[in-house]
Amino acid sequence: MGRIVYLNGEYLPEDQASVSIFDRGFLMADGVYEVTSVLDGKLLDFDGHAVRLERSLSELDMTMPLDKDTLLEIHRELVRINDVTDGGVYLQITRGAPGDRDFVFPDPEQTPQTVVLFTQSKPGIANSPQALTGLKVISIDDVRWGRRDIKTVQLLYPSMGKMMAKAAGCDDAWLVEDGAVTEGTSNNAYIVKGGKIITRDLSNDILHGITRSAVLRFAREAQMDVEERAFTIAEAQDADEAFITSASMFVMPVVEVDGVAVGTGKPGSVAARLREIYLDESRKSAI
Amino acid sequence: MGRIVYLNGEYLPEDQASVSIFDRGFLMADGVYEVTSVLDGKLLDFDGHAVRLERSLSELDMTMPLDKDTLLEIHRELVRINDVTDGGVYLQITRGAPGDRDFVFPDPEQTPQTVVLFTQSKPGIANSPQALTGLKVISIDDVRWGRRDIKTVQLLYPSMGKMMAKAAGCDDAWLVEDGAVTEGTSNNAYIVKGGKIITRDLSNDILHGITRSAVLRFAREAQMDVEERAFTIAEAQDADEAFITSASMFVMPVVEVDGVAVGTGKPGSVAARLREIYLDESRKSAI
């Protein structure tokens, strides 16, 4: 039996959920998204995702089609109907489907936004075996557009990056621009050197990760040293450890960068500790 | 009565044409497109568009879902059914709709590509009054991704650019990177100085315009001087004339750049002559 998904006010079997070919999400990538993780049937960092969603929409001259409480209710209802214990809820909002294709934005009074949500069940994500072995990453040029702080569906290059990593026998790719790492294809990137956690500072160059924000807060609360600045691939290869954060991977160690082992070549203690703290704290505040 | 559109082998009323919410065009902008102009019920430069389509697909590790003759037949059938005299045929191909969202490309054996075509009727496009008054453009930063030579549906920024132009009381925007104009939001950009036609050379930085290619060929055949190189906004403001080319605008004069009149502030003779030659020659070879 397939999932039940949410589309524009209706709960539908997934194979009946479709959008017009004139939807601006389909024709022009004119849409934004969020993925909220689920552990033990509860939502992690829902508020953070809702705030970022509203910001993404606002940067594109769109408004929230539903208030936060209604969005929360839909998330919970989908988790309930689809019996999701661990996994995530994907949410996408586009500028809707005007009657024709035009670069000019449609009048929002005439063209309601498209709102889609669906669940992805991933049993045991908190105990992923990858957390014990770590990821191997390659570096690739960051050729994405300049507003990576807006979480748009323009994901073609991240998708290509995952394929390049796969072709190289690796798990993911780190994106490099002007000699420094921006972030991973769908996650923020970190290194640890001499006990210091180093990750790129926030700007339009990277996504303002909800998990990033929580992990850095927990790290500082635990008296760990955090430096927000750009770093190079050479620095990563020379680091004591490396890791990534994302809503669906939490904190995940990186053990190899461009074929060079990072530190001992095994997951490091800082990443392990941050993963544990993040999972503990997120479970406590999950709703 | 609405249009009849083509979707994955079927001819359908436009309000019944929809794609799965899992279509990678909708979720990840993983698709390419072409727009072929129609004059007097015939297709302009169909071969050029088909060749570029195949190249765009190939750059994204996709293949042509239908052979060129079949594509031509669908284009013609849509023009016929919808009684299009002047306008265009829009074609989009995505990597299809796997059963779920994943950055990894689906196996093409399991997931057929999505193929959509629809017509847009624009009576009298060859006699557009804009060709007599010219366009006003503003310049904006070019923050698009680095592979603009692939005609993907990642059109959010060009769409935002049109809105910025509109907000400034202008018709379009020219994109500027590293101090030089790359192209317009959905067209190639040109200036004319001392009888010489100047337009940016081909690279991954710009779309390889089908109309650009034809117009430059006609210009050279007419013994006009053509230089393919980057130019600045200051050069454009100091030029004798300026214009753009695109499949749907043909050759269209530009009379103002960032509030500064170009040349006399009226459409120039080179643009007018190229427009005439392009329309004449395209009509002759239309199929």
Coordinates of C-alpha atoms in Angstrom, one line a residue:
Chain A
M1 CA 0.0 0.0 0.0
G2 CA 1.3 3.4 -0.9
R3 CA 1.6 6.5 1.2
I4 CA -1.0 9.1 1.8
V5 CA 0.3 12.5 0.8
Y6 CA -1.0 16.1 1.2
L7 CA -1.7 18.2 -1.8
N8 CA -3.5 21.6 -1.7
G9 CA -5.8 20.8 1.1
E10 CA -6.4 17.1 0.3
Y11 CA -5.0 13.9 1.7
L12 CA -4.5 11.6 -1.3
P13 CA -2.9 8.2 -2.2
E14 CA 0.5 9.1 -3.6
D15 CA -0.2 7.7 -7.1
Q16 CA -3.1 10.2 -7.4
A17 CA -1.1 13.2 -6.4
S18 CA -0.2 15.3 -9.4
V19 CA 0.3 18.9 -10.3
S20 CA -0.5 20.8 -13.5
I21 CA 2.2 20.9 -16.2
F22 CA 1.9 24.7 -15.8
D23 CA 3.0 24.6 -12.2
R24 CA 5.9 27.0 -11.8
G25 CA 7.7 24.4 -9.7
F26 CA 7.7 22.1 -12.8
L27 CA 8.4 24.8 -15.5
M28 CA 10.7 27.2 -13.6
A29 CA 11.9 25.7 -10.4
D30 CA 10.0 28.5 -8.7
G31 CA 9.5 26.8 -5.3
V32 CA 11.0 26.1 -1.9
Y33 CA 11.1 23.2 0.4
E34 CA 11.9 21.9 3.8
V35 CA 12.6 18.4 5.2
T36 CA 11.7 17.8 8.9
S37 CA 13.0 14.7 10.5
V38 CA 10.9 12.3 12.5
L39 CA 12.2 10.2 15.4
D40 CA 9.9 8.0 17.5
G41 CA 7.0 9.5 15.6
K42 CA 7.8 13.0 16.6
L43 CA 9.0 16.0 14.7
L44 CA 12.5 17.5 15.2
D45 CA 13.1 21.2 15.1
F46 CA 9.8 21.9 13.5
D47 CA 9.9 25.6 14.5
G48 CA 13.3 26.1 13.0
H49 CA 12.1 24.6 9.7
A50 CA 8.9 26.8 9.7
V51 CA 10.9 29.9 10.3
R52 CA 13.3 29.1 7.5
L53 CA 10.4 28.3 5.2
E54 CA 8.9 31.6 5.8
R55 CA 12.2 33.4 5.1
S56 CA 12.8 31.4 1.9
L57 CA 9.3 32.3 0.7
S58 CA 9.7 36.0 1.7
E59 CA 13.0 36.2 -0.3
L60 CA 11.1 35.1 -3.3
D61 CA 8.2 37.5 -2.7
M62 CA 5.9 34.7 -1.6
T63 CA 4.0 34.4 1.7
M64 CA 3.1 31.4 3.9
P65 CA 0.1 29.7 2.3
L66 CA -0.9 28.2 5.7
D67 CA -0.1 29.3 9.3
K68 CA 2.4 27.5 11.3
D69 CA -0.1 25.6 13.4
T70 CA -1.9 24.3 10.4
L71 CA 1.4 23.2 8.9
L72 CA 2.3 21.4 12.1
E73 CA -1.1 19.7 12.1
I74 CA -0.6 18.4 8.5
H75 CA 2.9 17.2 9.4
R76 CA 1.5 15.3 12.4
E77 CA -1.4 13.9 10.5
L78 CA 0.8 12.5 7.7
V79 CA 3.1 10.9 10.3
R80 CA 0.1 9.4 11.9
I81 CA -1.7 8.1 8.8
N82 CA 1.5 6.7 7.3
D83 CA 2.6 5.2 10.6
V84 CA 6.1 6.8 10.4
T85 CA 8.3 6.0 13.4
D86 CA 11.6 7.3 12.0
G87 CA 12.1 9.3 8.8
G88 CA 11.0 12.7 7.6
V89 CA 8.3 14.9 6.2
Y90 CA 9.1 16.7 2.9
L91 CA 7.3 20.0 2.3
Q92 CA 7.3 21.9 -1.0
I93 CA 5.6 25.2 -1.8
T94 CA 5.6 26.6 -5.3
R95 CA 4.2 29.8 -6.9
G96 CA 1.3 27.7 -8.2
A97 CA 0.0 26.9 -11.6
P98 CA -1.1 29.9 -13.7
G99 CA -2.9 29.0 -16.9
D100 CA 0.2 29.5 -19.0
R101 CA 4.0 29.8 -18.9
D102 CA 5.4 33.3 -18.3
F103 CA 8.6 34.6 -16.7
V104 CA 6.5 37.2 -15.0
F105 CA 5.1 36.1 -11.6
P106 CA 1.4 35.4 -11.6
D107 CA -0.9 37.5 -9.4
P108 CA -1.1 35.6 -6.1
E109 CA -4.8 36.6 -5.9
Q110 CA -5.5 34.6 -9.1
T111 CA -3.0 31.8 -8.7
P112 CA -2.9 30.0 -5.4
Q113 CA 0.4 28.4 -4.3
T114 CA 0.9 24.7 -4.6
V115 CA 1.5 23.0 -1.3
V116 CA 2.8 19.4 -1.2
L117 CA 3.8 17.3 1.7
F118 CA 4.8 13.6 1.9
T119 CA 6.6 11.3 4.3
Q120 CA 9.6 9.2 3.9
S121 CA 9.9 6.3 6.3
K122 CA 13.5 5.4 7.3
P123 CA 13.5 2.9 10.2
G124 CA 16.4 3.2 12.5
I125 CA 17.9 6.4 11.0
A126 CA 19.2 7.4 14.4
N127 CA 21.3 4.2 14.5
S128 CA 22.6 4.4 10.9
P129 CA 25.6 2.1 10.5
Q130 CA 27.2 4.9 8.4
A131 CA 27.8 6.8 11.7
L132 CA 30.2 4.1 12.7
T133 CA 32.1 3.9 9.4
G134 CA 31.9 7.5 8.2
L135 CA 31.5 9.0 4.7
K136 CA 34.0 9.4 1.9
V137 CA 33.6 12.6 0.0
I138 CA 35.1 14.1 -3.1
S139 CA 35.4 17.8 -3.9
I140 CA 33.8 19.3 -6.9
D141 CA 33.4 22.9 -8.2
D142 CA 30.5 24.8 -6.7
V143 CA 28.7 26.1 -9.7
R144 CA 25.3 26.6 -8.1
W145 CA 23.5 29.9 -8.2
G146 CA 24.4 32.7 -5.7
R147 CA 21.4 32.5 -3.3
R148 CA 22.0 29.2 -1.6
D149 CA 20.6 30.7 1.6
I150 CA 17.2 30.3 -0.1
K151 CA 16.1 26.6 0.0
T152 CA 14.8 26.4 -3.5
V153 CA 14.1 23.2 -5.5
Q154 CA 17.0 24.1 -7.9
L155 CA 18.7 20.9 -6.9
L156 CA 20.0 19.7 -10.3
Y157 CA 23.6 20.4 -9.4
P158 CA 23.5 18.8 -6.0
S159 CA 21.9 15.8 -7.6
M160 CA 24.7 15.8 -10.2
G161 CA 27.2 16.1 -7.4
K162 CA 25.9 13.0 -5.7
M163 CA 26.2 11.1 -9.0
M164 CA 29.8 12.3 -9.4
A165 CA 30.6 11.1 -5.9
K166 CA 28.9 7.7 -6.6
A167 CA 30.9 7.4 -9.8
A168 CA 34.1 8.0 -7.8
G169 CA 33.1 5.2 -5.3
C170 CA 32.3 7.8 -2.6
D171 CA 29.3 8.9 -0.6
D172 CA 29.0 12.6 -1.2
A173 CA 30.6 15.7 -2.6
W174 CA 31.9 18.9 -0.9
L175 CA 31.5 22.0 -3.1
V176 CA 34.4 24.3 -3.5
E177 CA 34.3 27.9 -4.6
D178 CA 37.2 30.4 -4.7
G179 CA 39.4 27.7 -3.1
A180 CA 37.3 27.1 -0.1
V181 CA 34.6 24.6 0.8
T182 CA 31.1 26.1 0.8
E183 CA 29.1 23.0 2.0
G184 CA 28.1 19.5 1.0
T185 CA 25.5 18.7 -1.7
S186 CA 22.7 18.6 0.9
N187 CA 24.5 19.3 4.2
N188 CA 26.8 21.7 6.0
A189 CA 30.5 20.7 6.3
Y190 CA 32.9 20.8 9.3
I191 CA 36.4 20.0 10.2
V192 CA 38.0 19.7 13.7
K193 CA 41.6 20.7 14.3
G194 CA 43.3 20.9 17.7
G195 CA 39.9 20.6 19.4
K196 CA 38.4 23.4 17.5
I197 CA 35.2 22.9 15.3
I198 CA 35.5 24.9 12.1
T199 CA 32.6 25.5 9.7
R200 CA 31.9 28.1 7.1
D201 CA 30.2 31.3 8.4
L202 CA 26.7 32.1 7.3
S203 CA 26.1 34.2 4.1
N204 CA 24.3 33.8 0.8
D205 CA 26.9 31.2 -0.1
I206 CA 25.5 28.4 2.0
L207 CA 22.2 27.1 3.4
H208 CA 21.6 28.2 6.9
G209 CA 21.2 24.7 8.3
I210 CA 18.7 24.2 11.0
T211 CA 20.8 21.2 12.2
R212 CA 23.9 23.4 11.9
S213 CA 22.4 26.0 14.2
A214 CA 21.4 23.4 16.8
V215 CA 24.7 21.5 16.7
L216 CA 26.8 24.7 17.1
R217 CA 24.6 25.8 20.0
F218 CA 25.1 22.4 21.7
A219 CA 28.8 22.5 21.0
R220 CA 29.2 25.9 22.6
E221 CA 27.0 24.8 25.6
A222 CA 29.4 21.9 26.0
Q223 CA 32.3 24.3 26.1
M224 CA 33.7 23.2 22.8
D225 CA 35.6 25.8 20.7
V226 CA 33.8 26.8 17.5
E227 CA 35.1 29.0 14.7
E228 CA 32.9 30.0 11.8
R229 CA 35.1 30.6 8.8
A230 CA 35.8 29.1 5.4
F231 CA 38.3 26.3 5.1
T232 CA 40.1 24.6 2.2
I233 CA 40.2 20.9 1.1
A234 CA 43.9 20.8 2.1
E235 CA 42.9 21.9 5.6
A236 CA 40.2 19.2 5.7
Q237 CA 42.7 16.6 4.6
D238 CA 45.1 17.8 7.4
A239 CA 42.3 18.0 10.1
D240 CA 41.9 15.7 13.1
E241 CA 38.4 14.8 12.0
A242 CA 35.6 16.0 9.7
F243 CA 31.8 15.7 9.6
I244 CA 28.6 17.0 8.1
T245 CA 25.2 17.9 9.5
S246 CA 21.8 17.8 7.9
A247 CA 18.2 17.3 9.1
S248 CA 18.1 13.8 7.8
M249 CA 21.7 12.7 8.6
F250 CA 22.0 14.6 11.9
V251 CA 25.8 14.6 12.6
M252 CA 27.7 12.2 10.3
P253 CA 31.4 11.7 10.3
V254 CA 33.5 12.1 7.2
V255 CA 36.6 9.9 7.1
E256 CA 38.1 10.6 3.7
V257 CA 38.3 13.7 1.5
D258 CA 39.5 13.3 -2.2
G259 CA 41.1 9.9 -1.3
V260 CA 43.0 11.2 1.7
A261 CA 42.1 9.8 5.1
V262 CA 41.1 12.5 7.6
G263 CA 42.9 12.0 11.0
T264 CA 42.9 8.3 11.8
G265 CA 40.6 7.6 8.9
K266 CA 37.9 6.6 11.4
P267 CA 35.0 8.6 12.8
G268 CA 36.3 11.1 15.4
S269 CA 35.2 11.6 19.0
V270 CA 34.0 15.2 18.5
A271 CA 31.6 14.1 15.7
A272 CA 30.4 11.1 17.8
R273 CA 29.8 13.3 20.9
L274 CA 28.0 16.0 18.9
R275 CA 25.8 13.3 17.3
E276 CA 24.9 11.9 20.6
I277 CA 24.1 15.3 22.1
Y278 CA 22.1 16.3 19.1
L279 CA 20.0 13.2 19.1
D280 CA 19.4 13.4 22.8
E281 CA 18.5 17.0 22.8
S282 CA 16.4 16.7 19.7
R283 CA 14.4 13.8 21.1
K284 CA 13.8 15.8 24.2
S285 CA 12.4 18.8 22.4
A286 CA 10.6 16.8 19.6
I287 CA 6.9 17.5 19.2
Chain B
M1 CA -11.9 26.1 -25.3
G2 CA -8.5 25.3 -23.9
R3 CA -5.4 24.0 -25.7
I4 CA -4.6 20.4 -26.5
V5 CA -1.2 19.6 -25.1
Y6 CA 1.1 16.5 -25.5
L7 CA 2.1 14.5 -22.4
N8 CA 3.9 11.2 -22.5
G9 CA 2.3 9.9 -25.7
E10 CA -1.1 11.4 -25.2
Y11 CA -2.9 14.4 -26.6
L12 CA -4.9 15.9 -23.8
P13 CA -6.9 19.0 -22.9
E14 CA -4.5 21.3 -21.0
D15 CA -6.5 21.2 -17.8
Q16 CA -6.1 17.4 -17.6
A17 CA -2.4 17.4 -18.2
S18 CA -0.6 16.8 -14.9
V19 CA 2.6 15.2 -13.7
S20 CA 3.3 13.3 -10.5
I21 CA 4.5 15.2 -7.4
F22 CA 7.5 12.9 -7.6
D23 CA 8.5 14.1 -11.1
R24 CA 12.1 15.2 -10.9
G25 CA 11.2 18.3 -12.9
F26 CA 9.0 19.4 -10.0
L27 CA 11.1 18.3 -7.1
M28 CA 14.7 19.0 -8.4
A29 CA 14.5 21.1 -11.6
D30 CA 16.0 18.0 -13.3
G31 CA 14.8 18.8 -16.8
V32 CA 15.5 20.7 -20.0
Y33 CA 13.4 22.6 -22.5
E34 CA 13.2 24.2 -25.9
V35 CA 10.9 26.8 -27.4
T36 CA 10.5 26.7 -31.2
S37 CA 8.8 29.6 -32.9
V38 CA 5.9 29.3 -35.3
L39 CA 5.3 31.8 -38.2
D40 CA 2.5 31.2 -40.7
G41 CA 1.8 27.8 -39.1
K42 CA 5.4 26.6 -39.7
L43 CA 8.3 25.8 -37.4
L44 CA 11.4 28.0 -37.4
D45 CA 14.8 26.4 -36.9
F46 CA 13.4 23.1 -35.8
D47 CA 16.7 21.3 -36.5
G48 CA 18.7 23.7 -34.4
H49 CA 16.4 23.3 -31.4
A50 CA 16.5 19.5 -31.8
V51 CA 20.3 19.4 -31.9
R52 CA 20.5 21.7 -28.8
L53 CA 17.9 19.6 -27.0
E54 CA 20.0 16.5 -27.5
R55 CA 23.1 18.2 -26.3
S56 CA 21.3 19.5 -23.2
L57 CA 20.1 16.0 -22.4
S58 CA 23.5 14.5 -23.0
E59 CA 25.2 17.0 -20.7
L60 CA 22.8 15.7 -17.9
D61 CA 23.3 12.0 -18.8
M62 CA 19.9 11.7 -20.4
T63 CA 19.0 10.6 -23.9
M64 CA 16.4 11.7 -26.5
P65 CA 13.2 10.0 -25.5
L66 CA 11.8 10.2 -29.0
D67 CA 13.6 10.5 -32.3
K68 CA 13.8 13.8 -34.1
D69 CA 11.1 12.9 -36.7
T70 CA 8.7 11.9 -34.0
L71 CA 9.3 15.1 -32.2
L72 CA 8.8 17.1 -35.4
E73 CA 5.5 15.2 -36.0
I74 CA 4.3 16.1 -32.4
H75 CA 5.2 19.8 -32.9
R76 CA 3.3 19.9 -36.2
E77 CA 0.3 18.0 -34.8
L78 CA 0.0 20.5 -31.9
V79 CA 0.3 23.5 -34.2
R80 CA -2.4 21.9 -36.4
I81 CA -4.8 20.9 -33.6
N82 CA -4.5 24.2 -31.8
D83 CA -4.7 26.2 -35.0
V84 CA -1.5 28.2 -34.3
T85 CA -0.6 30.7 -37.0
D86 CA 2.1 32.6 -35.0
G87 CA 3.5 31.8 -31.7
G88 CA 5.6 28.9 -30.4
V89 CA 5.8 25.3 -29.3
Y90 CA 7.3 24.7 -25.8
L91 CA 8.9 21.3 -25.1
Q92 CA 10.1 20.0 -21.8
I93 CA 11.8 16.8 -20.9
T94 CA 12.5 15.7 -17.3
R95 CA 14.2 12.7 -15.8
G96 CA 10.7 11.4 -15.0
A97 CA 8.9 10.4 -11.8
P98 CA 10.5 7.7 -9.7
G99 CA 8.4 6.5 -6.8
D100 CA 10.1 8.7 -4.3
R101 CA 12.5 11.7 -3.9
D102 CA 16.2 10.9 -4.0
F103 CA 19.2 12.9 -5.1
V104 CA 20.5 9.9 -6.9
F105 CA 19.3 9.6 -10.5
P106 CA 16.7 6.9 -11.0
D107 CA 17.5 4.0 -13.4
P108 CA 16.3 5.1 -16.8
E109 CA 15.1 1.6 -17.5
Q110 CA 12.7 1.8 -14.6
T111 CA 11.7 5.5 -14.8
P112 CA 10.7 6.8 -18.2
Q113 CA 11.4 10.5 -18.9
T114 CA 8.5 12.9 -18.8
V115 CA 7.8 14.6 -22.2
V116 CA 5.6 17.6 -22.3
L117 CA 4.8 19.9 -25.3
F118 CA 2.3 22.8 -25.5
T119 CA 1.7 25.6 -27.9
Q120 CA 1.5 29.4 -27.2
S121 CA -0.4 31.4 -29.7
K122 CA 0.9 34.9 -30.3
P123 CA -0.8 36.5 -33.3
G124 CA 1.3 39.0 -35.2
I125 CA 4.6 38.3 -33.3
A126 CA 6.6 39.1 -36.4
N127 CA 5.1 42.6 -36.4
S128 CA 5.5 43.3 -32.7
P129 CA 5.1 47.1 -32.0
Q130 CA 8.0 46.7 -29.6
A131 CA 10.3 46.3 -32.6
L132 CA 9.5 49.9 -33.5
T133 CA 10.0 51.4 -30.0
G134 CA 12.7 49.1 -28.6
L135 CA 13.2 47.7 -25.1
K136 CA 14.5 49.4 -22.0
V137 CA 16.8 47.1 -19.9
I138 CA 18.4 47.3 -16.5
S139 CA 21.5 45.5 -15.4
I140 CA 21.5 43.0 -12.5
D141 CA 24.1 40.7 -11.1
D142 CA 24.3 37.3 -12.8
V143 CA 24.0 34.9 -10.0
R144 CA 22.8 31.9 -12.0
W145 CA 24.6 28.5 -11.9
G146 CA 27.7 28.0 -14.0
R147 CA 26.2 25.8 -16.8
R148 CA 24.0 28.2 -18.7
D149 CA 24.9 26.4 -21.9
I150 CA 22.5 23.7 -20.7
K151 CA 19.0 24.8 -21.3
T152 CA 17.6 23.6 -17.9
V153 CA 14.3 24.6 -16.2
Q154 CA 16.3 26.4 -13.4
L155 CA 14.6 29.6 -14.4
L156 CA 13.9 31.1 -11.0
Y157 CA 16.5 33.8 -11.3
P158 CA 15.7 34.9 -14.9
S159 CA 12.1 35.1 -13.7
M160 CA 13.2 37.2 -10.7
G161 CA 15.2 39.4 -13.1
K162 CA 12.1 40.1 -15.3
M163 CA 10.3 41.1 -12.1
M164 CA 13.2 43.5 -11.1
A165 CA 13.0 45.0 -14.6
K166 CA 9.3 45.4 -14.3
A167 CA 9.6 47.1 -10.9
A168 CA 12.1 49.5 -12.4
G169 CA 9.7 50.4 -15.2
C170 CA 11.7 48.5 -17.8
D171 CA 11.2 45.5 -20.1
D172 CA 14.1 43.2 -19.3
A173 CA 17.4 42.8 -17.5
W174 CA 20.9 42.1 -18.7
L175 CA 23.0 39.9 -16.5
V176 CA 26.5 41.1 -15.5
E177 CA 29.2 38.9 -14.2
D178 CA 32.8 40.0 -13.4
G179 CA 32.1 43.4 -14.9
A180 CA 30.8 42.1 -18.3
V181 CA 27.3 41.3 -19.7
T182 CA 26.7 37.6 -20.1
E183 CA 23.2 37.8 -21.7
G184 CA 19.6 38.8 -21.1
T185 CA 17.2 36.9 -18.9
S186 CA 16.0 34.8 -21.8
N187 CA 17.9 36.1 -24.8
N188 CA 21.4 36.9 -26.1
A189 CA 22.7 40.5 -25.9
Y190 CA 24.4 42.6 -28.6
I191 CA 25.8 46.1 -29.1
V192 CA 26.8 47.8 -32.3
K193 CA 29.7 50.3 -32.4
G194 CA 31.3 51.8 -35.5
G195 CA 29.4 49.3 -37.6
K196 CA 30.7 46.4 -35.7
I197 CA 28.3 43.9 -34.1
I198 CA 29.6 42.8 -30.7
T199 CA 28.2 39.9 -28.7
R200 CA 29.7 37.6 -26.1
D201 CA 31.6 34.6 -27.3
L202 CA 30.2 31.1 -26.6
S203 CA 31.1 29.3 -23.4
N204 CA 29.4 27.7 -20.4
D205 CA 28.5 31.3 -19.3
I206 CA 25.7 31.8 -21.8
L207 CA 23.1 29.9 -23.7
H208 CA 24.1 29.0 -27.2
G209 CA 21.2 30.7 -28.8
I210 CA 19.8 29.1 -31.9
T211 CA 18.6 32.6 -33.1
R212 CA 22.0 34.0 -32.2
S213 CA 23.7 31.5 -34.4
A214 CA 21.4 32.2 -37.3
V215 CA 21.6 36.0 -37.0
L216 CA 25.4 36.0 -36.8
R217 CA 25.5 33.8 -39.9
F218 CA 23.2 36.1 -41.8
A219 CA 25.2 39.2 -40.6
R220 CA 28.4 37.7 -41.9
E221 CA 26.8 36.7 -45.2
A222 CA 25.6 40.4 -45.5
Q223 CA 29.3 41.4 -45.0
M224 CA 28.7 42.9 -41.6
D225 CA 31.6 43.0 -39.1
V226 CA 31.0 40.7 -36.2
E227 CA 33.2 40.4 -33.0
E228 CA 32.4 37.7 -30.4
R229 CA 33.7 39.0 -27.1
A230 CA 32.4 40.2 -23.7
F231 CA 31.3 43.8 -23.3
T232 CA 30.5 46.0 -20.3
I233 CA 27.4 48.0 -19.5
A234 CA 29.4 51.2 -20.0
E235 CA 30.3 50.1 -23.5
A236 CA 26.6 49.4 -24.1
Q237 CA 25.6 52.8 -22.9
D238 CA 28.2 54.3 -25.3
A239 CA 27.3 52.1 -28.2
D240 CA 25.6 53.2 -31.4
E241 CA 22.8 50.7 -30.9
A242 CA 21.9 47.6 -29.0
F243 CA 19.6 44.6 -29.4
I244 CA 18.8 41.1 -28.3
T245 CA 17.9 37.9 -30.0
S246 CA 15.8 35.0 -28.9
A247 CA 13.6 32.4 -30.6
S248 CA 10.4 34.2 -29.5
M249 CA 11.6 37.8 -29.9
F250 CA 13.7 37.2 -33.1
V251 CA 15.8 40.4 -33.2
M252 CA 14.6 43.1 -30.9
P253 CA 16.2 46.6 -30.5
V254 CA 17.3 47.8 -27.0
V255 CA 17.1 51.6 -26.7
E256 CA 18.0 52.2 -23.0
V257 CA 20.4 50.5 -20.6
D258 CA 20.2 51.5 -16.9
G259 CA 18.4 54.7 -17.7
V260 CA 20.9 55.8 -20.4
A261 CA 19.8 56.1 -24.0
V262 CA 21.8 54.0 -26.4
G263 CA 22.8 55.9 -29.5
T264 CA 19.8 58.1 -30.6
G265 CA 17.6 56.4 -28.1
K266 CA 15.6 54.9 -31.0
P267 CA 15.9 51.4 -32.6
G268 CA 19.0 51.3 -34.8
S269 CA 19.4 50.4 -38.5
V270 CA 21.6 47.3 -37.9
A271 CA 19.0 45.7 -35.6
A272 CA 16.2 46.6 -38.0
R273 CA 18.1 45.1 -41.0
L274 CA 19.0 41.9 -39.1
R275 CA 15.4 41.5 -37.9
E276 CA 14.2 41.8 -41.5
I277 CA 16.8 39.3 -42.8
Y278 CA 16.2 36.9 -40.0
L279 CA 12.4 36.9 -40.5
D280 CA 12.8 36.6 -44.3
E281 CA 15.3 33.7 -44.2
S282 CA 13.5 31.9 -41.3
R283 CA 10.2 32.0 -43.2
K284 CA 11.9 30.6 -46.3
S285 CA 13.4 27.7 -44.3
A286 CA 10.4 27.1 -42.0
I287 CA 9.0 23.6 -42.0

